[in-house]
Amino acid sequence: MLLIVCPYCGKRPEIEFTYGGQAHLARPTQPSQLDDQAWAEFLYMRSNTKGVYAERWRHARGCGLFFNALRDTTSDHFLAFYKTGEPRPATPATPADPATHATSATHATSATHATSATERKT
Amino acid sequence: MSRQSFSGLSLLWRGLSHHTGWQKQWRKPEPRARYDAIIVGGGGHGLGAAYYLAKEHGLTSIAVLEKGWIGGGNTGRNTTIIRSNYLFSESAALYDHSVKLWENLSQALNYNVMFSPRGVMMLAHTVHDVQVFKRHVHANRCSGVDNEWLEPAQAKEFCPPLNIEANIRYPVLGAALQRRGGTARHDAVAWGYARAADALGVDIIENCEVTGIRRDTSGAVEGVETSRGVIHSRKVGVSAAGHTSVIMAMAGVHLPLESYPLQALVSEPIKRIFPCVVMSNTIHAYISQSDKGELVIGAGTDAYTSYTQRGALHINTHTLDAICELFPNFRRLRMMRNWGGIVDVTPDRSPIIAKTPVPGLYVNCGWGTGGFKATPGSAHVFAWTIARDEPHPINAPFTIERFRDGYLIDEAAAAAVAH
C-alpha cells in the first residue's frame, strides 16, 4: 500500500485516498469552439507516462481536498506532493531504483525531499 | 526438421523410451535483417497473430519480437476466464468469435490448451445487478450468444459451495450463467501458438526489446530498432498490452490508454471442490479451480496507473473478504502466491484492433482486465487486418477513431472491474 502525504493532513495510508488521474489538464474554456478531435483529446487522451508522472489524488476519507503528486510509475515511488494550483515541481534527479525501493526509500528520499515519502508494506 | 505430432500414441511411444527424444518445441533463431511482417509482443495475442498470418494469409517471413520470454507477461498472469456474454453486439461478436476458436484450438494447434467449458456464473447482489444481468441475458440471446438467468437456488445447485443465505453483506439475488464459458491453460496457449507458428516458419525472437520504430520519408513504417539490431519490415503489428503506449509513442501515435496493475492470487492446492467459474463484479472477485487444485482468484485493478507489475495488498484483502463470505468453507485456506500484471485500459473498456495513422503500423491493445478470453479471436482478426491492410468485419468497429467520432462500445458501465 502506498503511503501518501496529503499537503494538508500529512502522511496517511492509500486507502484514505481516491485517485484523480493525470494532473494539470485544464478543461477548455470554450468547449463549443473545439472540433471533435480536440474534444476527444481532452476527454480521453492521457500521457500514460512510464516514468515521472504528475497526478491528482483526493484525500476523500480525510480532509476531502484534491492535491497533486509526482510519482515514478516504474517504481511507484513518490517524488513530491503539492497543492492544486501550484506549478509542477522540477523533477528531481534519478528516482530510486525499484529493486532497492522497499528498504531504501524512506531515508533516501527524506534526505533530499522533505515532503516525499512512500514505502510499500512488506 | 519435421515436427513431431502430439498424440496418445506418441506419448505412449516416448514413454516406453523414458521420454527421451522429445524435440524442442520452437527454434531460437537469430533475427534476420528483413521480414514481411513483424509482431511486437510475444504473448498469446501476438503469437496467435503470427500463427494466423502464416496459416491463413500465406505470409512466410514473420518475426515475433518479445522483450522478455514468451508468455511471461499478461498471458501467464491472468485468471484464464473465457466467456462471451458481453452486452453490445459488437463485443459479443468479437468475444464469441474467440469462444468458437477456443472450442477447437487444441486440435488446430495439435497442443492441449486444456479448454474447459465448465460454465461461467456471474453473481448479482443488488437490484441493479439483477436488472443489468437480465438485460445482458436478453441482449445476448438476440446476438445468438448463450446466457441464462438463474435464481439463487439454481445458482447453488450449479455451484454447491456458494453461500446463498439472505443475511450476508452482499446476498446472492441470482446469477447469469454462460455454459459455454470456462477456462483454459494460459501457458499452453502461448506455447501452443508458438510451436504451431514456428512450424510454419515464424521466427520467435525472445529477449529482443523494441527501442524504436523506423519510418521512411512518406511516414510509412520501414522497420524497428531493437536491442538485437535493426530489423526491416513494411508491416509492424503491435500487441504489447500494458506497454502499448510506450511502443506506439516511438511512432508518434498517441492512444487513449492508461496502464494499471491488476492482481491475482492462488491458494494452496486442494481436492476438486469447485466445479465452475464464479465472478462477482459488484464485490470485485472471481474464482475458479485449476487442474492442479489451486483456487485461482482475481481482484480488481489498483487505483493508480503504474508499470510495476505489482499492486497493493489491500486490493487482495478486499477480494478475499468477498470470497470468504460467498464461500465460507474456503476461510481456512492459505494463499500461496500473488502477483500483478499491467493492463492497458481504454475509456470504454473495449479493445482497439485497428490500423493506425501510420501506414504499415497496426495495433491490438486496450484489452484491459479481460484480454485472455479473446486471445484466439483477437489474434485471428488482427492477422487479417495486418495481411489485408483493412479490418475484418468483426474488428471494424474497434477503431482508434471511435473516440473522436463518438461510436464508443461502452462495456465500462456494466463491466468496469471484471471482464
Coordinates of N, CA, C and O in Angstrom, one line a residue, chain B residues 141-256:
Chain B
R141 N -29.1 -13.2 -26.0 CA -29.9 -14.1 -26.8 C -30.2 -13.5 -28.2 O -30.3 -14.2 -29.2
C142 N -30.4 -12.2 -28.2 CA -30.6 -11.5 -29.5 C -29.3 -11.6 -30.4 O -29.4 -11.6 -31.6
S143 N -28.1 -11.7 -29.8 CA -26.9 -11.8 -30.5 C -26.5 -13.3 -30.8 O -25.5 -13.5 -31.4
G144 N -27.4 -14.2 -30.4 CA -27.0 -15.6 -30.6 C -26.0 -16.1 -29.6 O -25.3 -17.1 -29.9
V145 N -25.8 -15.5 -28.5 CA -24.8 -15.9 -27.5 C -25.5 -16.5 -26.3 O -26.5 -15.9 -25.8
D146 N -25.1 -17.7 -25.9 CA -25.9 -18.3 -24.8 C -25.6 -17.6 -23.5 O -24.4 -17.3 -23.2
N147 N -26.6 -17.4 -22.7 CA -26.5 -16.8 -21.4 C -27.9 -17.0 -20.8 O -28.9 -16.8 -21.4
E148 N -27.9 -17.4 -19.5 CA -29.2 -17.7 -18.9 C -29.3 -17.2 -17.5 O -28.3 -17.1 -16.8
W149 N -30.5 -16.9 -17.1 CA -30.7 -16.4 -15.7 C -31.0 -17.5 -14.8 O -31.8 -18.4 -15.1
L150 N -30.3 -17.5 -13.6 CA -30.5 -18.4 -12.6 C -31.0 -17.8 -11.3 O -30.5 -16.7 -10.9
E151 N -32.0 -18.4 -10.7 CA -32.4 -17.9 -9.3 C -31.4 -18.4 -8.3 O -30.6 -19.4 -8.7
P152 N -31.4 -17.9 -7.1 CA -30.3 -18.3 -6.2 C -30.2 -19.8 -5.9 O -29.1 -20.3 -5.9
A153 N -31.4 -20.4 -5.8 CA -31.3 -21.9 -5.6 C -30.7 -22.6 -6.8 O -29.9 -23.6 -6.6
Q154 N -31.0 -22.1 -8.0 CA -30.4 -22.8 -9.2 C -28.9 -22.5 -9.2 O -28.1 -23.4 -9.6
A155 N -28.5 -21.3 -8.8 CA -27.0 -21.0 -8.7 C -26.3 -21.9 -7.7 O -25.2 -22.4 -8.0
K156 N -27.0 -22.1 -6.6 CA -26.4 -23.0 -5.6 C -26.3 -24.4 -6.1 O -25.3 -25.1 -5.8
E157 N -27.3 -24.8 -6.9 CA -27.2 -26.2 -7.5 C -26.1 -26.3 -8.5 O -25.4 -27.3 -8.5
F158 N -25.8 -25.2 -9.2 CA -24.8 -25.3 -10.2 C -23.4 -25.2 -9.5 O -22.4 -25.7 -10.0
C159 N -23.3 -24.5 -8.4 CA -22.1 -24.3 -7.7 C -22.3 -24.5 -6.2 O -22.5 -23.6 -5.4
P160 N -22.2 -25.8 -5.8 CA -22.6 -26.1 -4.4 C -21.9 -25.4 -3.3 O -22.5 -25.1 -2.2
P161 N -20.6 -25.0 -3.4 CA -20.0 -24.2 -2.3 C -20.6 -22.8 -2.1 O -20.2 -22.2 -1.1
L162 N -21.4 -22.4 -3.0 CA -21.9 -21.0 -2.9 C -22.8 -20.8 -1.7 O -23.7 -21.6 -1.4
N163 N -22.6 -19.7 -1.0 CA -23.4 -19.3 0.2 C -24.6 -18.4 -0.3 O -24.3 -17.3 -0.8
I164 N -25.8 -18.9 -0.3 CA -26.9 -18.1 -0.8 C -27.8 -17.6 0.4 O -29.0 -17.2 0.2
E165 N -27.3 -17.6 1.6 CA -28.1 -17.1 2.7 C -28.4 -15.6 2.5 O -27.6 -14.9 1.9
A166 N -29.6 -15.3 3.0 CA -30.0 -13.9 2.8 C -29.4 -12.9 3.7 O -29.5 -11.7 3.5
N167 N -28.8 -13.4 4.8 CA -28.3 -12.4 5.8 C -26.8 -12.0 5.7 O -26.2 -11.6 6.6
I168 N -26.2 -12.3 4.5 CA -24.8 -11.9 4.4 C -24.8 -10.5 3.8 O -25.8 -9.9 3.3
R169 N -23.6 -9.9 3.8 CA -23.4 -8.5 3.4 C -23.9 -8.2 2.0 O -24.5 -7.2 1.7
Y170 N -23.5 -9.1 1.1 CA -23.9 -9.0 -0.3 C -24.6 -10.3 -0.7 O -24.0 -11.2 -1.3
P171 N -25.9 -10.4 -0.4 CA -26.6 -11.7 -0.7 C -26.7 -11.9 -2.2 O -26.7 -11.0 -3.0
V172 N -26.7 -13.2 -2.5 CA -26.8 -13.6 -3.9 C -28.3 -13.5 -4.3 O -29.1 -14.3 -3.8
L173 N -28.6 -12.6 -5.2 CA -30.0 -12.5 -5.7 C -30.3 -13.2 -7.0 O -31.4 -13.2 -7.5
G174 N -29.3 -13.8 -7.5 CA -29.4 -14.5 -8.8 C -28.1 -14.5 -9.5 O -27.1 -14.0 -9.0
A175 N -28.1 -15.1 -10.7 CA -26.8 -15.2 -11.4 C -27.1 -15.3 -12.9 O -28.2 -15.8 -13.3
A176 N -26.1 -14.8 -13.7 CA -26.2 -15.1 -15.2 C -25.2 -16.1 -15.5 O -24.0 -16.0 -15.1
L177 N -25.6 -17.2 -16.2 CA -24.7 -18.3 -16.5 C -24.5 -18.5 -18.0 O -25.4 -18.6 -18.7
Q178 N -23.2 -18.5 -18.3 CA -22.9 -18.9 -19.7 C -22.2 -20.2 -19.7 O -21.1 -20.4 -19.2
R179 N -22.9 -21.2 -20.1 CA -22.4 -22.6 -20.0 C -21.2 -22.9 -20.9 O -20.4 -23.7 -20.7
R180 N -21.1 -22.1 -22.1 CA -20.0 -22.4 -23.0 C -18.7 -21.7 -22.5 O -17.7 -21.9 -23.1
G181 N -18.8 -20.9 -21.5 CA -17.7 -20.2 -20.9 C -16.9 -21.2 -20.1 O -17.3 -22.3 -19.8
G182 N -15.7 -20.8 -19.6 CA -14.9 -21.7 -18.8 C -13.5 -21.2 -18.6 O -13.3 -20.0 -18.5
T183 N -12.5 -22.1 -18.7 CA -11.1 -21.7 -18.5 C -10.3 -22.5 -19.5 O -10.7 -23.4 -20.2
A184 N -9.0 -22.1 -19.7 CA -8.0 -22.8 -20.4 C -6.7 -22.6 -19.7 O -6.6 -21.8 -18.8
R185 N -5.7 -23.4 -20.1 CA -4.4 -23.3 -19.5 C -3.6 -22.2 -20.2 O -3.2 -22.4 -21.4
H186 N -3.3 -21.2 -19.4 CA -2.8 -20.0 -20.1 C -1.4 -20.2 -20.7 O -1.2 -19.8 -21.9
D187 N -0.5 -20.9 -20.0 CA 0.8 -21.1 -20.6 C 0.7 -21.9 -21.9 O 1.5 -21.7 -22.8
A188 N -0.2 -22.9 -21.8 CA -0.3 -23.8 -23.0 C -0.7 -23.0 -24.2 O -0.4 -23.4 -25.4
V189 N -1.5 -21.9 -24.0 CA -1.9 -21.1 -25.1 C -0.7 -20.4 -25.8 O -0.6 -20.5 -27.0
A190 N 0.1 -19.9 -25.0 CA 1.3 -19.2 -25.6 C 2.2 -20.3 -26.2 O 2.7 -20.1 -27.4
W191 N 2.5 -21.4 -25.5 CA 3.4 -22.4 -26.0 C 2.8 -23.1 -27.3 O 3.5 -23.4 -28.3
G192 N 1.5 -23.3 -27.3 CA 0.8 -24.0 -28.4 C 0.9 -23.1 -29.7 O 1.2 -23.6 -30.8
Y193 N 0.6 -21.8 -29.5 CA 0.7 -20.9 -30.6 C 2.2 -20.8 -31.1 O 2.4 -20.7 -32.3
A194 N 3.1 -20.7 -30.1 CA 4.5 -20.5 -30.5 C 5.0 -21.7 -31.3 O 5.6 -21.6 -32.4
R195 N 4.6 -22.9 -30.9 CA 5.1 -24.1 -31.5 C 4.4 -24.2 -32.9 O 5.1 -24.6 -33.9
A196 N 3.1 -23.9 -33.0 CA 2.5 -24.0 -34.3 C 3.0 -23.0 -35.3 O 3.1 -23.2 -36.5
A197 N 3.2 -21.8 -34.8 CA 3.7 -20.7 -35.6 C 5.2 -21.0 -36.1 O 5.5 -20.9 -37.3
D198 N 6.0 -21.5 -35.2 CA 7.3 -21.9 -35.5 C 7.4 -23.0 -36.6 O 8.2 -22.9 -37.5
A199 N 6.4 -23.9 -36.5 CA 6.4 -25.0 -37.5 C 6.1 -24.4 -38.9 O 6.4 -25.0 -39.9
L200 N 5.4 -23.3 -38.9 CA 5.1 -22.6 -40.2 C 6.2 -21.6 -40.6 O 6.0 -20.9 -41.6
G201 N 7.3 -21.6 -39.9 CA 8.4 -20.8 -40.3 C 8.5 -19.4 -39.6 O 9.4 -18.7 -39.9
V202 N 7.6 -19.2 -38.6 CA 7.7 -17.9 -37.9 C 8.9 -17.9 -37.0 O 9.2 -18.9 -36.3
D203 N 9.7 -16.8 -37.0 CA 10.8 -16.7 -36.1 C 10.4 -16.1 -34.8 O 9.9 -14.9 -34.8
I204 N 10.5 -16.8 -33.7 CA 10.1 -16.2 -32.4 C 11.4 -15.8 -31.7 O 12.3 -16.6 -31.4
I205 N 11.6 -14.5 -31.5 CA 12.8 -13.9 -31.0 C 12.6 -13.4 -29.6 O 12.0 -12.3 -29.5
E206 N 13.1 -14.1 -28.6 CA 12.9 -13.6 -27.2 C 14.1 -12.7 -26.8 O 15.1 -12.6 -27.5
N207 N 14.0 -12.1 -25.7 CA 15.0 -11.1 -25.2 C 15.4 -10.1 -26.3 O 16.5 -9.8 -26.5
C208 N 14.4 -9.6 -27.0 CA 14.6 -8.7 -28.0 C 13.6 -7.5 -27.8 O 12.4 -7.6 -28.2
E209 N 14.1 -6.4 -27.2 CA 13.3 -5.3 -26.9 C 13.3 -4.3 -28.0 O 14.3 -3.9 -28.5
V210 N 12.1 -3.9 -28.4 CA 12.0 -2.8 -29.4 C 12.2 -1.5 -28.8 O 11.6 -1.1 -27.8
T211 N 13.2 -0.7 -29.4 CA 13.6 0.6 -28.8 C 13.2 1.7 -29.7 O 13.3 2.9 -29.4
G212 N 12.8 1.4 -31.0 CA 12.4 2.5 -31.9 C 11.6 1.9 -33.1 O 11.8 0.7 -33.4
I213 N 10.9 2.8 -33.7 CA 10.2 2.4 -34.9 C 10.6 3.3 -36.0 O 10.6 4.5 -35.9
R214 N 11.2 2.7 -37.1 CA 11.7 3.5 -38.2 C 10.7 3.8 -39.3 O 9.9 2.9 -39.6
R215 N 10.6 5.0 -39.8 CA 9.7 5.3 -40.8 C 10.4 6.0 -42.0 O 11.4 6.7 -41.8
D216 N 9.9 5.8 -43.2 CA 10.5 6.4 -44.4 C 10.1 7.8 -44.6 O 9.3 8.4 -43.7
T217 N 10.5 8.4 -45.6 CA 10.2 9.9 -45.8 C 8.7 10.1 -46.0 O 8.2 11.2 -45.7
S218 N 7.9 9.1 -46.5 CA 6.5 9.2 -46.6 C 5.8 9.0 -45.3 O 4.6 9.2 -45.2
G219 N 6.5 8.6 -44.3 CA 5.9 8.4 -42.9 C 5.6 7.0 -42.7 O 5.2 6.6 -41.6
A220 N 5.7 6.1 -43.7 CA 5.3 4.7 -43.5 C 6.4 3.9 -42.8 O 7.6 4.3 -42.8
V221 N 6.0 2.9 -42.1 CA 6.9 2.1 -41.3 C 7.9 1.3 -42.2 O 7.5 0.8 -43.3
E222 N 9.2 1.4 -41.9 CA 10.1 0.6 -42.6 C 10.9 -0.4 -41.7 O 11.8 -1.1 -42.2
G223 N 10.6 -0.4 -40.4 CA 11.3 -1.4 -39.6 C 11.3 -0.9 -38.1 O 10.7 0.1 -37.8
V224 N 12.0 -1.8 -37.3 CA 12.1 -1.4 -35.9 C 13.6 -1.5 -35.5 O 14.4 -2.3 -36.0
E225 N 13.9 -0.7 -34.5 CA 15.2 -0.8 -33.8 C 15.0 -1.6 -32.6 O 14.0 -1.4 -31.8
T226 N 15.9 -2.6 -32.4 CA 15.7 -3.4 -31.2 C 17.1 -3.6 -30.5 O 18.1 -3.1 -30.9
S227 N 17.0 -4.2 -29.3 CA 18.2 -4.4 -28.5 C 19.1 -5.5 -29.2 O 20.2 -5.7 -28.8
R228 N 18.6 -6.1 -30.3 CA 19.4 -7.0 -31.1 C 19.5 -6.5 -32.5 O 19.7 -7.3 -33.4
G229 N 19.5 -5.2 -32.7 CA 19.8 -4.7 -34.0 C 18.5 -4.2 -34.7 O 17.4 -4.3 -34.3
V230 N 18.8 -3.6 -35.9 CA 17.7 -3.1 -36.7 C 17.1 -4.2 -37.5 O 17.8 -5.0 -38.1
I231 N 15.7 -4.3 -37.6 CA 15.1 -5.3 -38.3 C 14.1 -4.6 -39.2 O 13.2 -3.8 -38.8
H232 N 14.1 -4.8 -40.5 CA 13.3 -4.1 -41.5 C 12.0 -4.9 -41.8 O 12.0 -6.1 -41.8
S233 N 10.9 -4.1 -41.9 CA 9.7 -4.7 -42.3 C 8.7 -3.6 -42.7 O 8.8 -2.5 -42.1
R234 N 7.9 -3.8 -43.7 CA 6.9 -2.8 -44.1 C 5.6 -2.9 -43.3 O 4.7 -2.1 -43.4
K235 N 5.5 -4.0 -42.5 CA 4.3 -4.2 -41.7 C 4.7 -4.5 -40.3 O 5.5 -5.5 -40.1
V236 N 4.3 -3.7 -39.3 CA 4.6 -3.9 -37.9 C 3.2 -3.9 -37.2 O 2.5 -3.0 -37.2
G237 N 3.0 -5.0 -36.5 CA 1.8 -5.1 -35.6 C 2.2 -5.1 -34.2 O 3.0 -5.9 -33.7
V238 N 1.6 -4.2 -33.4 CA 2.0 -4.0 -32.0 C 0.9 -4.7 -31.1 O -0.3 -4.4 -31.2
S239 N 1.4 -5.6 -30.3 CA 0.5 -6.3 -29.4 C 1.1 -6.4 -28.1 O 1.5 -7.5 -27.6
A240 N 1.3 -5.3 -27.5 CA 2.3 -5.1 -26.3 C 1.6 -4.9 -25.0 O 2.2 -4.4 -24.0
A241 N 0.3 -5.1 -24.9 CA -0.5 -4.9 -23.7 C -0.2 -3.7 -22.9 O -0.2 -2.6 -23.5
G242 N 0.3 -3.8 -21.7 CA 0.5 -2.6 -20.8 C 1.5 -1.6 -21.3 O 1.5 -0.5 -20.9
H243 N 2.4 -2.1 -22.2 CA 3.4 -1.2 -22.8 C 3.1 -0.6 -24.2 O 4.0 -0.1 -24.8
T244 N 1.9 -0.8 -24.6 CA 1.5 -0.3 -25.9 C 1.7 1.2 -26.1 O 2.2 1.6 -27.1
S245 N 1.4 1.9 -25.0 CA 1.6 3.4 -25.1 C 3.1 3.7 -25.4 O 3.4 4.6 -26.2
V246 N 4.0 3.0 -24.7 CA 5.4 3.2 -24.9 C 5.8 2.9 -26.3 O 6.6 3.7 -26.9
I247 N 5.4 1.8 -26.8 CA 5.8 1.4 -28.2 C 5.3 2.4 -29.2 O 6.0 2.8 -30.1
M248 N 4.0 2.7 -29.1 CA 3.3 3.5 -30.1 C 3.9 4.9 -30.1 O 3.9 5.6 -31.1
A249 N 4.3 5.4 -28.9 CA 4.9 6.7 -28.9 C 6.2 6.8 -29.7 O 6.5 7.9 -30.2
M250 N 6.8 5.7 -30.0 CA 8.0 5.6 -30.8 C 7.7 6.0 -32.3 O 8.5 6.4 -33.0
A251 N 6.4 5.8 -32.6 CA 6.0 6.2 -34.0 C 5.1 7.4 -33.9 O 4.5 7.8 -34.9
G252 N 5.1 8.1 -32.8 CA 4.3 9.3 -32.7 C 2.8 9.1 -32.6 O 2.0 10.0 -32.9
V253 N 2.3 7.9 -32.3 CA 0.9 7.6 -32.3 C 0.5 7.6 -30.8 O 1.0 6.9 -30.0
H254 N -0.5 8.4 -30.5 CA -1.0 8.6 -29.1 C -2.3 7.9 -29.0 O -3.2 8.2 -29.8
L255 N -2.5 7.0 -28.0 CA -3.7 6.2 -27.9 C -4.4 6.5 -26.6 O -3.7 6.9 -25.6
P256 N -5.7 6.4 -26.6 CA -6.4 6.6 -25.3 C -6.3 5.4 -24.4 O -7.3 4.7 -24.1

